[in-house]
């Protein structure tokens, strides 16, 4: 169980983190924070430092973005998760964030992971898009052995030959990770899908396989978003998704008879 402010992740509650891919303006973030809080999210996501696939894309507002995140926390009481890309940024981001996000591209940045071991904040570690589960857990061990056991794992889809989705959501990763480690596991359906219509469906799958929560992209006007608009839900879509998850969350309270046995990573198929 990992505490994030007064929220416990991995302790039985299903915790939803939601917000825009990138903080774009105070108005955009505050509106989104209010909407996602009203729909039941407990943690606000928003990138201030953005790792973009292209150097010509919007790179984030940096420190200004962190200050806007702090205002949104004050206005709504939501905890904040935001990405940290380099070890030099760890200290400043730890001042503003309740949960430090490591993106897929940084999962093997060991200098960053070591610095996060000493940062005094919980870490949301996203799976590298080409990482095996064993490699994913090794990165978690780097953070833990450097002094920080407060780690949440996030399955966000991996690269495969399939092109219908942006990434392939490895849904089996959730029960496998939960069987071989004691860490909470959440799912990011947005980066897995790459298209918004699949996000509610994959979220239901995440609940059904026993995930401890979700990380979902939400934007007031997805078509105008500066990043990842195609996979972002608008406020109504997010509210509907949260409402539709409820029956699945109710079922989750009755654990199934068959639980995954301990799986040897890298073992026989
Ligand atoms: C994000 O959460 O906006 C992000 C960049 O995610 P990922 O690192 O999984 O691509
Ligand atoms: Mn994004």
PDB file of C-alpha atoms and ligand atoms in Angstrom:
ATOM      1  CA  UNK A   1       0.000   0.000   0.000  1.00  0.00           C
ATOM      2  CA  UNK A   2       1.420   3.361  -1.029  1.00  0.00           C
ATOM      3  CA  UNK A   3       0.176   6.575   0.590  1.00  0.00           C
ATOM      4  CA  UNK A   4      -0.188   9.637  -1.650  1.00  0.00           C
ATOM      5  CA  UNK A   5      -1.168  12.507   0.636  1.00  0.00           C
ATOM      6  CA  UNK A   6      -4.110  11.064   2.548  1.00  0.00           C
ATOM      7  CA  UNK A   7      -4.990   8.595  -0.243  1.00  0.00           C
ATOM      8  CA  UNK A   8      -3.958   4.953  -0.021  1.00  0.00           C
ATOM      9  CA  UNK A   9      -3.154   3.140  -3.260  1.00  0.00           C
ATOM     10  CA  UNK A  10      -3.146  -0.631  -3.163  1.00  0.00           C
ATOM     11  CA  UNK A  11      -5.140  -0.713   0.053  1.00  0.00           C
ATOM     12  CA  UNK A  12      -8.470  -1.780  -1.456  1.00  0.00           C
ATOM     13  CA  UNK A  13      -9.758   1.523  -2.842  1.00  0.00           C
ATOM     14  CA  UNK A  14      -9.768   1.962  -6.616  1.00  0.00           C
ATOM     15  CA  UNK A  15      -8.014   5.293  -7.162  1.00  0.00           C
ATOM     16  CA  UNK A  16      -8.495   7.251 -10.362  1.00  0.00           C
ATOM     17  CA  UNK A  17      -5.910   9.823 -11.462  1.00  0.00           C
ATOM     18  CA  UNK A  18      -7.138  12.069 -14.251  1.00  0.00           C
ATOM     19  CA  UNK A  19      -6.330  15.302 -16.033  1.00  0.00           C
ATOM     20  CA  UNK A  20      -4.772  16.670 -19.166  1.00  0.00           C
ATOM     21  CA  UNK A  21      -1.697  15.226 -20.807  1.00  0.00           C
ATOM     22  CA  UNK A  22      -0.045  18.639 -20.438  1.00  0.00           C
ATOM     23  CA  UNK A  23      -0.776  21.685 -18.304  1.00  0.00           C
ATOM     24  CA  UNK A  24      -1.583  24.327 -20.924  1.00  0.00           C
ATOM     25  CA  UNK A  25      -3.043  27.214 -18.903  1.00  0.00           C
ATOM     26  CA  UNK A  26      -4.465  27.994 -15.488  1.00  0.00           C
ATOM     27  CA  UNK A  27      -7.993  28.032 -16.856  1.00  0.00           C
ATOM     28  CA  UNK A  28      -7.610  24.697 -18.638  1.00  0.00           C
ATOM     29  CA  UNK A  29      -6.196  22.970 -15.563  1.00  0.00           C
ATOM     30  CA  UNK A  30      -8.591  24.431 -12.983  1.00  0.00           C
ATOM     31  CA  UNK A  31     -11.631  23.592 -15.100  1.00  0.00           C
ATOM     32  CA  UNK A  32     -10.357  20.056 -15.592  1.00  0.00           C
ATOM     33  CA  UNK A  33      -9.484  19.630 -11.920  1.00  0.00           C
ATOM     34  CA  UNK A  34     -12.997  20.596 -10.882  1.00  0.00           C
ATOM     35  CA  UNK A  35     -14.606  18.328 -13.456  1.00  0.00           C
ATOM     36  CA  UNK A  36     -12.539  15.246 -12.641  1.00  0.00           C
ATOM     37  CA  UNK A  37     -12.926  15.769  -8.885  1.00  0.00           C
ATOM     38  CA  UNK A  38     -16.718  16.002  -9.297  1.00  0.00           C
ATOM     39  CA  UNK A  39     -16.676  12.731 -11.247  1.00  0.00           C
ATOM     40  CA  UNK A  40     -14.732  10.900  -8.524  1.00  0.00           C
ATOM     41  CA  UNK A  41     -11.044  11.244  -9.395  1.00  0.00           C
ATOM     42  CA  UNK A  42      -8.776  11.628  -6.369  1.00  0.00           C
ATOM     43  CA  UNK A  43      -5.516  12.651  -8.032  1.00  0.00           C
ATOM     44  CA  UNK A  44      -4.948  15.287 -10.737  1.00  0.00           C
ATOM     45  CA  UNK A  45      -2.497  14.480 -13.496  1.00  0.00           C
ATOM     46  CA  UNK A  46      -0.854  17.075 -15.743  1.00  0.00           C
ATOM     47  CA  UNK A  47       2.552  17.244 -17.373  1.00  0.00           C
ATOM     48  CA  UNK A  48       4.624  20.383 -16.862  1.00  0.00           C
ATOM     49  CA  UNK A  49       7.796  18.883 -18.319  1.00  0.00           C
ATOM     50  CA  UNK A  50       6.779  16.850 -21.366  1.00  0.00           C
ATOM     51  CA  UNK A  51       8.785  14.147 -23.132  1.00  0.00           C
ATOM     52  CA  UNK A  52       7.457  14.551 -26.677  1.00  0.00           C
ATOM     53  CA  UNK A  53       8.076  12.232 -29.559  1.00  0.00           C
ATOM     54  CA  UNK A  54       8.967  15.243 -31.719  1.00  0.00           C
ATOM     55  CA  UNK A  55      11.198  18.206 -30.774  1.00  0.00           C
ATOM     56  CA  UNK A  56       8.762  20.457 -32.687  1.00  0.00           C
ATOM     57  CA  UNK A  57       5.826  19.579 -30.395  1.00  0.00           C
ATOM     58  CA  UNK A  58       4.750  21.562 -27.300  1.00  0.00           C
ATOM     59  CA  UNK A  59       7.297  20.779 -24.576  1.00  0.00           C
ATOM     60  CA  UNK A  60       5.277  21.882 -21.538  1.00  0.00           C
ATOM     61  CA  UNK A  61       5.159  25.009 -19.356  1.00  0.00           C
ATOM     62  CA  UNK A  62       7.887  23.851 -16.946  1.00  0.00           C
ATOM     63  CA  UNK A  63       7.955  25.681 -13.614  1.00  0.00           C
ATOM     64  CA  UNK A  64       4.910  27.768 -14.552  1.00  0.00           C
ATOM     65  CA  UNK A  65       3.021  24.502 -15.054  1.00  0.00           C
ATOM     66  CA  UNK A  66       4.053  23.280 -11.594  1.00  0.00           C
ATOM     67  CA  UNK A  67       2.710  26.502 -10.058  1.00  0.00           C
ATOM     68  CA  UNK A  68      -0.598  26.031 -11.844  1.00  0.00           C
ATOM     69  CA  UNK A  69      -0.777  22.443 -10.531  1.00  0.00           C
ATOM     70  CA  UNK A  70      -0.256  23.775  -7.011  1.00  0.00           C
ATOM     71  CA  UNK A  71      -3.155  26.231  -7.479  1.00  0.00           C
ATOM     72  CA  UNK A  72      -5.390  23.409  -8.680  1.00  0.00           C
ATOM     73  CA  UNK A  73      -4.522  21.367  -5.607  1.00  0.00           C
ATOM     74  CA  UNK A  74      -5.380  24.316  -3.357  1.00  0.00           C
ATOM     75  CA  UNK A  75      -8.676  24.863  -5.181  1.00  0.00           C
ATOM     76  CA  UNK A  76      -9.875  21.250  -5.253  1.00  0.00           C
ATOM     77  CA  UNK A  77      -7.948  19.247  -2.638  1.00  0.00           C
ATOM     78  CA  UNK A  78      -6.813  16.803  -5.327  1.00  0.00           C
ATOM     79  CA  UNK A  79      -3.318  15.380  -4.940  1.00  0.00           C
ATOM     80  CA  UNK A  80      -0.940  16.037  -7.853  1.00  0.00           C
ATOM     81  CA  UNK A  81       0.951  13.621 -10.086  1.00  0.00           C
ATOM     82  CA  UNK A  82       3.353  15.048 -12.652  1.00  0.00           C
ATOM     83  CA  UNK A  83       6.239  13.710 -14.688  1.00  0.00           C
ATOM     84  CA  UNK A  84       9.907  14.135 -13.864  1.00  0.00           C
ATOM     85  CA  UNK A  85      12.306  13.587 -16.766  1.00  0.00           C
ATOM     86  CA  UNK A  86      15.755  14.183 -15.329  1.00  0.00           C
ATOM     87  CA  UNK A  87      17.534  13.939 -12.029  1.00  0.00           C
ATOM     88  CA  UNK A  88      18.173  17.715 -12.053  1.00  0.00           C
ATOM     89  CA  UNK A  89      14.400  18.313 -11.890  1.00  0.00           C
ATOM     90  CA  UNK A  90      13.708  15.922  -9.018  1.00  0.00           C
ATOM     91  CA  UNK A  91      14.123  18.470  -6.248  1.00  0.00           C
ATOM     92  CA  UNK A  92      11.906  21.173  -7.740  1.00  0.00           C
ATOM     93  CA  UNK A  93       9.183  18.741  -8.821  1.00  0.00           C
ATOM     94  CA  UNK A  94       9.165  17.105  -5.374  1.00  0.00           C
ATOM     95  CA  UNK A  95       8.258  20.533  -3.955  1.00  0.00           C
ATOM     96  CA  UNK A  96       5.075  20.642  -6.037  1.00  0.00           C
ATOM     97  CA  UNK A  97       4.053  17.018  -6.642  1.00  0.00           C
ATOM     98  CA  UNK A  98       2.497  14.485  -4.286  1.00  0.00           C
ATOM     99  CA  UNK A  99       3.439  11.664  -6.675  1.00  0.00           C
ATOM    100  CA  UNK A 100       6.432  11.685  -9.040  1.00  0.00           C
ATOM    101  CA  UNK A 101       5.708  10.162 -12.469  1.00  0.00           C
ATOM    102  CA  UNK A 102       8.425   8.371 -14.425  1.00  0.00           C
ATOM    103  CA  UNK A 103       7.422   8.129 -18.073  1.00  0.00           C
ATOM    104  CA  UNK A 104       7.817   5.166 -20.372  1.00  0.00           C
ATOM    105  CA  UNK A 105      10.859   6.737 -22.047  1.00  0.00           C
ATOM    106  CA  UNK A 106      12.617   7.167 -18.699  1.00  0.00           C
ATOM    107  CA  UNK A 107      12.037   3.741 -17.157  1.00  0.00           C
ATOM    108  CA  UNK A 108      15.671   2.836 -17.727  1.00  0.00           C
ATOM    109  CA  UNK A 109      17.147   6.205 -16.738  1.00  0.00           C
ATOM    110  CA  UNK A 110      18.948   4.818 -13.725  1.00  0.00           C
ATOM    111  CA  UNK A 111      20.406   8.189 -12.641  1.00  0.00           C
ATOM    112  CA  UNK A 112      16.821   9.490 -12.437  1.00  0.00           C
ATOM    113  CA  UNK A 113      15.605   6.364 -10.626  1.00  0.00           C
ATOM    114  CA  UNK A 114      18.422   6.631  -8.090  1.00  0.00           C
ATOM    115  CA  UNK A 115      17.585  10.289  -7.436  1.00  0.00           C
ATOM    116  CA  UNK A 116      13.919   9.300  -6.961  1.00  0.00           C
ATOM    117  CA  UNK A 117      15.081   6.786  -4.376  1.00  0.00           C
ATOM    118  CA  UNK A 118      16.157   9.729  -2.275  1.00  0.00           C
ATOM    119  CA  UNK A 119      13.363  12.204  -3.077  1.00  0.00           C
ATOM    120  CA  UNK A 120      11.005  11.517  -0.170  1.00  0.00           C
ATOM    121  CA  UNK A 121       7.933  11.264  -2.414  1.00  0.00           C
ATOM    122  CA  UNK A 122       6.085   8.232  -3.771  1.00  0.00           C
ATOM    123  CA  UNK A 123       6.846   7.323  -7.376  1.00  0.00           C
ATOM    124  CA  UNK A 124       4.521   6.302 -10.223  1.00  0.00           C
ATOM    125  CA  UNK A 125       6.734   4.161 -12.435  1.00  0.00           C
ATOM    126  CA  UNK A 126       5.453   3.611 -15.963  1.00  0.00           C
ATOM    127  CA  UNK A 127       6.502   0.528 -17.876  1.00  0.00           C
ATOM    128  CA  UNK A 128       8.978   1.124 -20.681  1.00  0.00           C
ATOM    129  CA  UNK A 129       7.231   0.572 -23.999  1.00  0.00           C
ATOM    130  CA  UNK A 130       9.682  -2.202 -24.889  1.00  0.00           C
ATOM    131  CA  UNK A 131      10.373  -3.468 -21.369  1.00  0.00           C
ATOM    132  CA  UNK A 132       9.633  -6.965 -20.132  1.00  0.00           C
ATOM    133  CA  UNK A 133       7.992  -7.252 -16.736  1.00  0.00           C
ATOM    134  CA  UNK A 134      11.286  -8.426 -15.302  1.00  0.00           C
ATOM    135  CA  UNK A 135      13.021  -5.280 -16.583  1.00  0.00           C
ATOM    136  CA  UNK A 136      10.129  -3.187 -15.260  1.00  0.00           C
ATOM    137  CA  UNK A 137      10.535  -4.661 -11.778  1.00  0.00           C
ATOM    138  CA  UNK A 138      14.294  -4.147 -11.940  1.00  0.00           C
ATOM    139  CA  UNK A 139      13.697  -0.419 -12.367  1.00  0.00           C
ATOM    140  CA  UNK A 140      11.398  -0.491  -9.347  1.00  0.00           C
ATOM    141  CA  UNK A 141      14.175  -2.209  -7.414  1.00  0.00           C
ATOM    142  CA  UNK A 142      16.592   0.608  -8.299  1.00  0.00           C
ATOM    143  CA  UNK A 143      14.234   3.128  -6.682  1.00  0.00           C
ATOM    144  CA  UNK A 144      13.619   0.857  -3.686  1.00  0.00           C
ATOM    145  CA  UNK A 145      17.252   0.010  -3.020  1.00  0.00           C
ATOM    146  CA  UNK A 146      18.076   3.710  -3.076  1.00  0.00           C
ATOM    147  CA  UNK A 147      15.765   4.247  -0.123  1.00  0.00           C
ATOM    148  CA  UNK A 148      12.243   4.616  -1.494  1.00  0.00           C
ATOM    149  CA  UNK A 149       9.828   1.669  -1.240  1.00  0.00           C
ATOM    150  CA  UNK A 150       6.798   3.853  -2.126  1.00  0.00           C
ATOM    151  CA  UNK A 151       6.355   2.760  -5.733  1.00  0.00           C
ATOM    152  CA  UNK A 152       3.221   2.328  -7.844  1.00  0.00           C
ATOM    153  CA  UNK A 153       3.609   0.383 -11.098  1.00  0.00           C
ATOM    154  CA  UNK A 154       1.743   1.533 -14.213  1.00  0.00           C
ATOM    155  CA  UNK A 155       0.993  -0.622 -17.259  1.00  0.00           C
ATOM    156  CA  UNK A 156       0.573   1.814 -20.184  1.00  0.00           C
ATOM    157  CA  UNK A 157       0.807  -0.450 -23.209  1.00  0.00           C
ATOM    158  CA  UNK A 158       3.794  -1.858 -25.025  1.00  0.00           C
ATOM    159  CA  UNK A 159       5.082  -1.787 -28.610  1.00  0.00           C
ATOM    160  CA  UNK A 160       3.963  -4.726 -30.701  1.00  0.00           C
ATOM    161  CA  UNK A 161       3.357  -5.308 -34.412  1.00  0.00           C
ATOM    162  CA  UNK A 162      -0.272  -4.196 -33.960  1.00  0.00           C
ATOM    163  CA  UNK A 163      -1.073  -0.761 -35.346  1.00  0.00           C
ATOM    164  CA  UNK A 164      -4.813  -0.473 -34.613  1.00  0.00           C
ATOM    165  CA  UNK A 165      -3.947   0.939 -31.186  1.00  0.00           C
ATOM    166  CA  UNK A 166      -1.109   3.296 -30.245  1.00  0.00           C
ATOM    167  CA  UNK A 167       0.334   0.613 -27.957  1.00  0.00           C
ATOM    168  CA  UNK A 168      -0.861  -2.857 -26.968  1.00  0.00           C
ATOM    169  CA  UNK A 169      -2.315  -2.902 -23.457  1.00  0.00           C
ATOM    170  CA  UNK A 170      -0.706  -5.897 -21.764  1.00  0.00           C
ATOM    171  CA  UNK A 171      -3.645  -6.655 -19.531  1.00  0.00           C
ATOM    172  CA  UNK A 172      -2.014  -9.817 -18.164  1.00  0.00           C
ATOM    173  CA  UNK A 173       0.752  -7.648 -16.745  1.00  0.00           C
ATOM    174  CA  UNK A 174      -1.598  -6.567 -13.960  1.00  0.00           C
ATOM    175  CA  UNK A 175      -2.250  -9.974 -12.347  1.00  0.00           C
ATOM    176  CA  UNK A 176       1.322 -11.093 -13.048  1.00  0.00           C
ATOM    177  CA  UNK A 177       2.853  -8.033 -11.375  1.00  0.00           C
ATOM    178  CA  UNK A 178       0.459  -8.346  -8.467  1.00  0.00           C
ATOM    179  CA  UNK A 179       1.386 -12.009  -8.045  1.00  0.00           C
ATOM    180  CA  UNK A 180       5.155 -11.545  -8.142  1.00  0.00           C
ATOM    181  CA  UNK A 181       5.458  -8.243  -6.276  1.00  0.00           C
ATOM    182  CA  UNK A 182       3.717  -6.537  -3.374  1.00  0.00           C
ATOM    183  CA  UNK A 183       3.453  -3.202  -5.216  1.00  0.00           C
ATOM    184  CA  UNK A 184       0.191  -1.569  -6.311  1.00  0.00           C
ATOM    185  CA  UNK A 185      -0.468  -1.688 -10.060  1.00  0.00           C
ATOM    186  CA  UNK A 186      -2.509   0.824 -12.056  1.00  0.00           C
ATOM    187  CA  UNK A 187      -3.413   1.010 -15.749  1.00  0.00           C
ATOM    188  CA  UNK A 188      -3.115   3.929 -18.177  1.00  0.00           C
ATOM    189  CA  UNK A 189      -5.716   3.136 -20.848  1.00  0.00           C
ATOM    190  CA  UNK A 190      -5.154   6.454 -22.660  1.00  0.00           C
ATOM    191  CA  UNK A 191      -1.593   5.887 -23.866  1.00  0.00           C
ATOM    192  CA  UNK A 192      -2.355   2.223 -24.501  1.00  0.00           C
ATOM    193  CA  UNK A 193      -5.351   2.978 -26.729  1.00  0.00           C
ATOM    194  CA  UNK A 194      -4.294   6.190 -28.436  1.00  0.00           C
ATOM    195  CA  UNK A 195      -7.967   6.775 -29.294  1.00  0.00           C
ATOM    196  CA  UNK A 196     -10.567   7.987 -26.826  1.00  0.00           C
ATOM    197  CA  UNK A 197     -13.339   5.535 -27.730  1.00  0.00           C
ATOM    198  CA  UNK A 198     -11.321   2.611 -26.325  1.00  0.00           C
ATOM    199  CA  UNK A 199     -10.478   4.283 -23.009  1.00  0.00           C
ATOM    200  CA  UNK A 200     -13.688   3.365 -21.102  1.00  0.00           C
ATOM    201  CA  UNK A 201     -13.547  -0.225 -22.395  1.00  0.00           C
ATOM    202  CA  UNK A 202      -9.926  -0.741 -21.365  1.00  0.00           C
ATOM    203  CA  UNK A 203     -10.695   0.867 -17.997  1.00  0.00           C
ATOM    204  CA  UNK A 204     -13.346  -1.751 -17.342  1.00  0.00           C
ATOM    205  CA  UNK A 205     -10.831  -4.443 -18.247  1.00  0.00           C
ATOM    206  CA  UNK A 206      -8.376  -2.912 -15.768  1.00  0.00           C
ATOM    207  CA  UNK A 207     -10.945  -3.135 -12.978  1.00  0.00           C
ATOM    208  CA  UNK A 208     -11.758  -6.730 -13.881  1.00  0.00           C
ATOM    209  CA  UNK A 209      -8.137  -7.908 -13.738  1.00  0.00           C
ATOM    210  CA  UNK A 210      -7.593  -6.367 -10.316  1.00  0.00           C
ATOM    211  CA  UNK A 211      -5.810  -3.068 -10.995  1.00  0.00           C
ATOM    212  CA  UNK A 212      -5.585  -0.657  -8.063  1.00  0.00           C
ATOM    213  CA  UNK A 213      -6.467   2.373 -10.147  1.00  0.00           C
ATOM    214  CA  UNK A 214      -6.264   4.249 -13.430  1.00  0.00           C
ATOM    215  CA  UNK A 215      -4.363   7.122 -15.003  1.00  0.00           C
ATOM    216  CA  UNK A 216      -6.649   8.784 -17.574  1.00  0.00           C
ATOM    217  CA  UNK A 217      -6.225  11.800 -19.854  1.00  0.00           C
ATOM    218  CA  UNK A 218      -9.077  14.336 -19.720  1.00  0.00           C
ATOM    219  CA  UNK A 219      -9.238  17.726 -21.461  1.00  0.00           C
ATOM    220  CA  UNK A 220     -11.933  20.430 -21.662  1.00  0.00           C
ATOM    221  CA  UNK A 221     -11.679  20.469 -25.484  1.00  0.00           C
ATOM    222  CA  UNK A 222      -9.703  17.414 -26.619  1.00  0.00           C
ATOM    223  CA  UNK A 223      -9.692  18.507 -30.254  1.00  0.00           C
ATOM    224  CA  UNK A 224      -7.755  21.625 -29.282  1.00  0.00           C
ATOM    225  CA  UNK A 225      -5.347  19.902 -26.870  1.00  0.00           C
ATOM    226  CA  UNK A 226      -1.660  20.687 -27.344  1.00  0.00           C
ATOM    227  CA  UNK A 227      -0.809  17.033 -26.754  1.00  0.00           C
ATOM    228  CA  UNK A 228      -2.563  13.668 -26.911  1.00  0.00           C
ATOM    229  CA  UNK A 229      -5.969  15.132 -27.781  1.00  0.00           C
ATOM    230  CA  UNK A 230      -7.069  12.061 -29.783  1.00  0.00           C
ATOM    231  CA  UNK A 231      -6.874   9.878 -26.676  1.00  0.00           C
ATOM    232  CA  UNK A 232      -8.272  12.429 -24.199  1.00  0.00           C
ATOM    233  CA  UNK A 233     -11.836  12.267 -22.899  1.00  0.00           C
ATOM    234  CA  UNK A 234     -13.934  15.396 -22.510  1.00  0.00           C
ATOM    235  CA  UNK A 235     -15.658  16.042 -19.174  1.00  0.00           C
ATOM    236  CA  UNK A 236     -18.905  14.309 -20.081  1.00  0.00           C
ATOM    237  CA  UNK A 237     -17.127  11.260 -21.463  1.00  0.00           C
ATOM    238  CA  UNK A 238     -15.057  10.989 -18.299  1.00  0.00           C
ATOM    239  CA  UNK A 239     -18.120  11.291 -16.054  1.00  0.00           C
ATOM    240  CA  UNK A 240     -19.934   8.629 -18.070  1.00  0.00           C
ATOM    241  CA  UNK A 241     -16.910   6.362 -17.886  1.00  0.00           C
ATOM    242  CA  UNK A 242     -16.737   6.726 -14.107  1.00  0.00           C
ATOM    243  CA  UNK A 243     -20.460   6.008 -13.751  1.00  0.00           C
ATOM    244  CA  UNK A 244     -20.201   2.961 -16.004  1.00  0.00           C
ATOM    245  CA  UNK A 245     -17.291   1.588 -13.958  1.00  0.00           C
ATOM    246  CA  UNK A 246     -19.360   1.367 -10.791  1.00  0.00           C
ATOM    247  CA  UNK A 247     -20.967  -2.056 -11.380  1.00  0.00           C
ATOM    248  CA  UNK A 248     -17.521  -3.466 -12.148  1.00  0.00           C
ATOM    249  CA  UNK A 249     -16.114  -1.898  -8.987  1.00  0.00           C
ATOM    250  CA  UNK A 250     -18.960  -3.454  -6.987  1.00  0.00           C
ATOM    251  CA  UNK A 251     -18.068  -6.892  -8.373  1.00  0.00           C
ATOM    252  CA  UNK A 252     -14.450  -6.315  -7.456  1.00  0.00           C
ATOM    253  CA  UNK A 253     -15.373  -6.447  -3.785  1.00  0.00           C
ATOM    254  CA  UNK A 254     -16.167 -10.146  -4.232  1.00  0.00           C
ATOM    255  CA  UNK A 255     -12.792 -11.710  -4.999  1.00  0.00           C
ATOM    256  CA  UNK A 256     -12.932 -14.557  -7.522  1.00  0.00           C
ATOM    257  CA  UNK A 257     -12.158 -18.126  -6.429  1.00  0.00           C
ATOM    258  CA  UNK A 258      -9.282 -18.481  -8.837  1.00  0.00           C
ATOM    259  CA  UNK A 259      -6.355 -16.261  -8.041  1.00  0.00           C
ATOM    260  CA  UNK A 260      -3.118 -16.170 -10.008  1.00  0.00           C
ATOM    261  CA  UNK A 261      -0.471 -18.387  -8.537  1.00  0.00           C
ATOM    262  CA  UNK A 262       3.018 -16.989  -8.217  1.00  0.00           C
ATOM    263  CA  UNK A 263       4.341 -16.760 -11.743  1.00  0.00           C
ATOM    264  CA  UNK A 264       8.037 -17.160 -12.442  1.00  0.00           C
ATOM    265  CA  UNK A 265       8.997 -14.249 -14.669  1.00  0.00           C
ATOM    266  CA  UNK A 266      10.758 -15.394 -17.790  1.00  0.00           C
ATOM    267  CA  UNK A 267       9.620 -18.940 -17.086  1.00  0.00           C
ATOM    268  CA  UNK A 268       8.034 -21.518 -19.352  1.00  0.00           C
ATOM    269  CA  UNK A 269       4.877 -20.616 -21.251  1.00  0.00           C
TER     270      UNK A 269
HETATM  271  C1  LIG B   1       1.924  10.881 -20.130  1.00  0.00           C
HETATM  272  O1  LIG B   1       1.472  10.312 -19.110  1.00  0.00           O
HETATM  273  O2  LIG B   1       1.427  11.908 -20.631  1.00  0.00           O
HETATM  274  C2  LIG B   1       3.036  10.229 -20.849  1.00  0.00           C
HETATM  275  C3  LIG B   1       3.910  10.924 -21.573  1.00  0.00           C
HETATM  276  O3  LIG B   1       3.010   8.885 -20.710  1.00  0.00           O
HETATM  277  P1  LIG B   1       4.020   7.768 -21.252  1.00  0.00           P
HETATM  278  O4  LIG B   1       5.321   8.070 -20.569  1.00  0.00           O
HETATM  279  O5  LIG B   1       3.384   6.500 -20.790  1.00  0.00           O
HETATM  280  O6  LIG B   1       4.082   7.897 -22.746  1.00  0.00           O
HETATM  281 MN1  LIG B   2       0.032  12.025 -22.754  1.00  0.00          MN
END
